Amino acid sequence: EPEVTQTPSHQVTQMGQEVILRCVPISNHLYFYWYRQILGQKVEFLVSFYNNEISEKSEIFDDQFSVERPDGSNFTLKIRSTKLEDSAMYFCASSGGTGVPGELFFGEGSRLTVL
Amino acid sequence: EDQVTQSPEALRLQEGESSSLNCSYTVSGLRGLFWYRQDPGKGPEFLFTLYSAGEEKEKERLKATLTKKESFLHITAPKPEDSATYLCAVQVWTGTASKLTFGTGTRLQVTL
């Protein structure tokens, strides 16, 4: 069964460092997303990406965040200068294939720990 | 602002003891209501999408129903492997993509 894959599964970084989280969405999907979940809290929307541009972003997704689809398969989330409060589980998701309309498939997540 | 409230926060059942989880929502322009299962340290695993009031969907011991203001996830004769956090999310179409707003989840523990 097709799945969304994310790397790394866990990254530890120092405050102020840049981090890139990588995702390979399901191959025939057209819409790509990043969500995050701070420990013990709800899953929150960060950004959606379609046709090589951001289609929607939340207030969390400030200038420190950026997304890119550098080639036909990868989708990345970059945090330029990490803060302690960026520590969270980051989930990539994709949708828009031939399955249930609008169904989002999530990856297993990348746990980011900022020290 | 779109809001999703799930109850109870936690539920402990004995194996075979049926129950229901509730998800109430207020949203403008609901496109769909999603149920996901999340195991500790893992990503949400898709269970169901419901699009209109009155709709029902079933998968093994789970059945999801939808009204205009809430959704229920009924668990019939649960087993220990059903232990997980169950997340409800409302989907809004922004014009170019869908966006999910999640509830805080119901943590289900099923014991022998």
Coordinates of N, CA, C and O in Angstrom, one line a residue, chain A residues 31 33 35 37 41-45 48-50 55-56 89 91 95 100-109 111, chain B residues 4 31 34 36 38 41-46 49 51 57 87 91 93-94 96-105:
Chain A
Y31 N -1.7 17.3 -3.6 CA -1.7 18.3 -2.6 C -0.8 17.8 -1.4 O -0.9 16.6 -1.1
Y33 N 1.0 18.7 2.5 CA 0.7 19.4 3.8 C 1.8 19.1 4.8 O 2.4 18.1 4.8
Y35 N 1.8 19.3 9.1 CA 1.1 19.5 10.3 C 2.1 19.3 11.5 O 3.2 18.7 11.2
Q37 N 2.5 18.5 15.9 CA 1.8 18.2 17.2 C 2.8 18.3 18.3 O 3.8 17.6 18.4
Q41 N -0.6 17.9 22.9 CA -1.5 18.8 22.3 C -2.1 18.3 21.0 O -1.8 17.2 20.6
K42 N -3.0 19.1 20.4 CA -3.7 18.6 19.2 C -2.8 18.8 18.0 O -1.8 19.5 18.0
V43 N -3.1 18.0 17.0 CA -2.5 18.2 15.7 C -2.9 19.5 15.0 O -4.1 19.8 15.0
E44 N -1.9 20.3 14.6 CA -2.2 21.6 14.1 C -1.7 21.8 12.6 O -0.6 21.3 12.3
F45 N -2.5 22.4 11.9 CA -2.2 22.7 10.5 C -1.1 23.8 10.4 O -1.1 24.8 11.1
S48 N -0.3 24.2 3.4 CA -0.7 23.3 2.3 C 0.0 23.8 1.0 O 0.3 25.0 0.9
F49 N 0.3 22.9 0.1 CA 1.1 23.2 -1.1 C 0.5 22.5 -2.2 O 0.2 21.3 -2.2
Y50 N 0.3 23.3 -3.3 CA -0.3 22.7 -4.5 C 0.2 23.4 -5.7 O 0.4 24.7 -5.7
S55 N -0.7 27.2 -0.9 CA -2.1 27.5 -1.1 C -2.7 28.0 0.1 O -3.8 28.7 0.1
E56 N -2.2 27.6 1.3 CA -2.8 28.1 2.6 C -1.7 27.9 3.6 O -1.0 26.9 3.6
M89 N 6.4 17.1 17.1 CA 6.3 16.1 16.0 C 5.8 16.8 14.8 O 4.7 17.4 14.8
F91 N 4.4 16.3 11.0 CA 3.8 15.3 10.1 C 3.6 15.9 8.7 O 3.0 17.0 8.5
S95 N -2.7 14.3 -0.4 CA -4.0 14.0 -0.8 C -4.2 14.3 -2.2 O -3.3 14.9 -2.9
V100 N -10.3 8.1 -1.8 CA -11.4 8.9 -1.3 C -11.1 10.4 -1.4 O -10.0 10.8 -1.1
P101 N -12.0 11.2 -2.0 CA -11.7 12.6 -2.3 C -11.3 13.3 -1.0 O -12.1 13.2 0.0
G102 N -10.2 14.0 -1.0 CA -9.9 14.8 0.2 C -9.2 14.0 1.3 O -8.8 14.6 2.3
E103 N -9.1 12.7 1.2 CA -8.5 11.9 2.3 C -7.0 12.3 2.4 O -6.3 12.2 1.4
L104 N -6.6 12.6 3.6 CA -5.2 12.9 3.8 C -4.5 11.7 4.4 O -5.0 11.2 5.4
F105 N -3.4 11.3 3.8 CA -2.6 10.3 4.3 C -1.4 10.9 5.0 O -0.7 11.7 4.4
F106 N -1.2 10.5 6.2 CA -0.1 11.1 7.0 C 1.1 10.1 7.1 O 1.0 8.9 7.0
G107 N 2.3 10.7 7.2 CA 3.5 10.0 7.4 C 3.6 9.7 8.9 O 2.8 10.1 9.7
E108 N 4.7 9.0 9.3 CA 4.9 8.6 10.7 C 5.5 9.7 11.5 O 5.5 9.6 12.7
G109 N 5.9 10.8 10.9 CA 6.3 12.0 11.6 C 7.8 12.1 11.8 O 8.6 11.1 11.7
R111 N 10.3 13.7 14.7 CA 10.3 14.4 16.0 C 11.5 15.3 16.1 O 12.6 14.9 15.9
Chain B
V4 N -13.4 22.0 17.1 CA -13.7 20.6 17.2 C -13.5 20.2 18.7 O -12.4 20.4 19.2
R31 N -16.6 20.4 4.6 CA -16.5 19.6 3.4 C -16.5 18.1 3.8 O -17.1 17.3 3.1
F34 N -13.4 13.8 9.4 CA -12.5 12.6 9.4 C -12.3 12.0 10.7 O -12.3 12.8 11.7
Y36 N -9.5 9.6 12.6 CA -8.1 9.0 12.5 C -7.9 8.2 13.8 O -8.4 8.6 14.9
Q38 N -4.6 7.2 16.2 CA -3.1 7.5 16.4 C -2.6 6.7 17.5 O -3.0 6.8 18.7
G41 N 3.5 8.0 19.4 CA 4.7 8.3 18.6 C 4.5 8.0 17.1 O 5.5 8.0 16.4
K42 N 3.3 7.9 16.7 CA 3.0 7.6 15.3 C 2.2 8.6 14.6 O 1.6 9.5 15.3
G43 N 2.1 8.6 13.3 CA 1.2 9.5 12.6 C -0.2 9.1 12.6 O -0.5 7.9 12.8
P44 N -1.2 10.0 12.4 CA -2.6 9.6 12.3 C -2.9 8.6 11.2 O -2.4 8.8 10.1
E45 N -3.6 7.6 11.5 CA -4.0 6.6 10.5 C -5.4 6.8 10.1 O -6.3 6.7 11.0
F46 N -5.7 7.0 8.9 CA -7.1 7.2 8.4 C -8.0 6.1 8.7 O -7.7 4.9 8.5
T49 N -14.1 8.9 6.4 CA -14.5 10.3 6.0 C -16.1 10.2 5.9 O -16.6 9.3 5.3
Y51 N -19.4 12.8 4.8 CA -19.6 14.0 4.1 C -20.9 14.7 4.3 O -21.1 15.9 4.1
K57 N -20.5 4.9 8.3 CA -19.5 4.0 7.7 C -19.0 3.1 8.8 O -18.9 3.4 9.9
L87 N -8.8 10.4 16.9 CA -8.8 11.9 16.5 C -10.0 12.1 15.5 O -10.2 11.4 14.6
Q91 N -12.9 19.0 7.9 CA -12.2 19.4 6.7 C -12.9 20.6 6.0 O -14.1 20.6 5.8
W93 N -12.6 23.3 2.8 CA -12.0 23.6 1.5 C -11.7 25.0 1.3 O -12.6 25.9 1.4
T94 N -10.4 25.4 1.1 CA -10.0 26.8 1.1 C -10.1 27.4 -0.3 O -9.9 28.6 -0.5
T96 N -8.3 26.1 -2.8 CA -7.2 25.4 -3.5 C -6.7 24.2 -2.8 O -5.9 23.4 -3.4
A97 N -7.1 24.0 -1.6 CA -6.6 22.8 -0.8 C -7.5 22.6 0.4 O -8.3 23.5 0.7
S98 N -7.5 21.4 0.9 CA -8.3 21.1 2.1 C -7.4 21.4 3.3 O -6.2 21.2 3.3
K99 N -8.0 21.8 4.4 CA -7.3 22.0 5.6 C -8.1 21.3 6.7 O -9.3 21.4 6.8
L100 N -7.4 20.5 7.6 CA -8.0 19.8 8.7 C -7.8 20.6 10.0 O -6.7 21.0 10.3
T101 N -8.9 20.7 10.7 CA -8.8 21.2 12.1 C -9.1 20.0 13.0 O -10.2 19.4 12.9
F102 N -8.2 19.6 13.9 CA -8.3 18.5 14.7 C -8.9 18.8 16.1 O -8.7 19.9 16.6
G103 N -9.5 17.8 16.7 CA -9.8 17.8 18.1 C -8.6 17.3 18.9 O -7.6 16.9 18.3
T104 N -8.8 17.3 20.2 CA -7.6 16.9 21.1 C -7.6 15.4 21.2 O -6.6 14.8 21.7
G105 N -8.7 14.7 20.8 CA -8.6 13.2 20.8 C -9.2 12.6 22.0 O -9.4 13.3 23.0

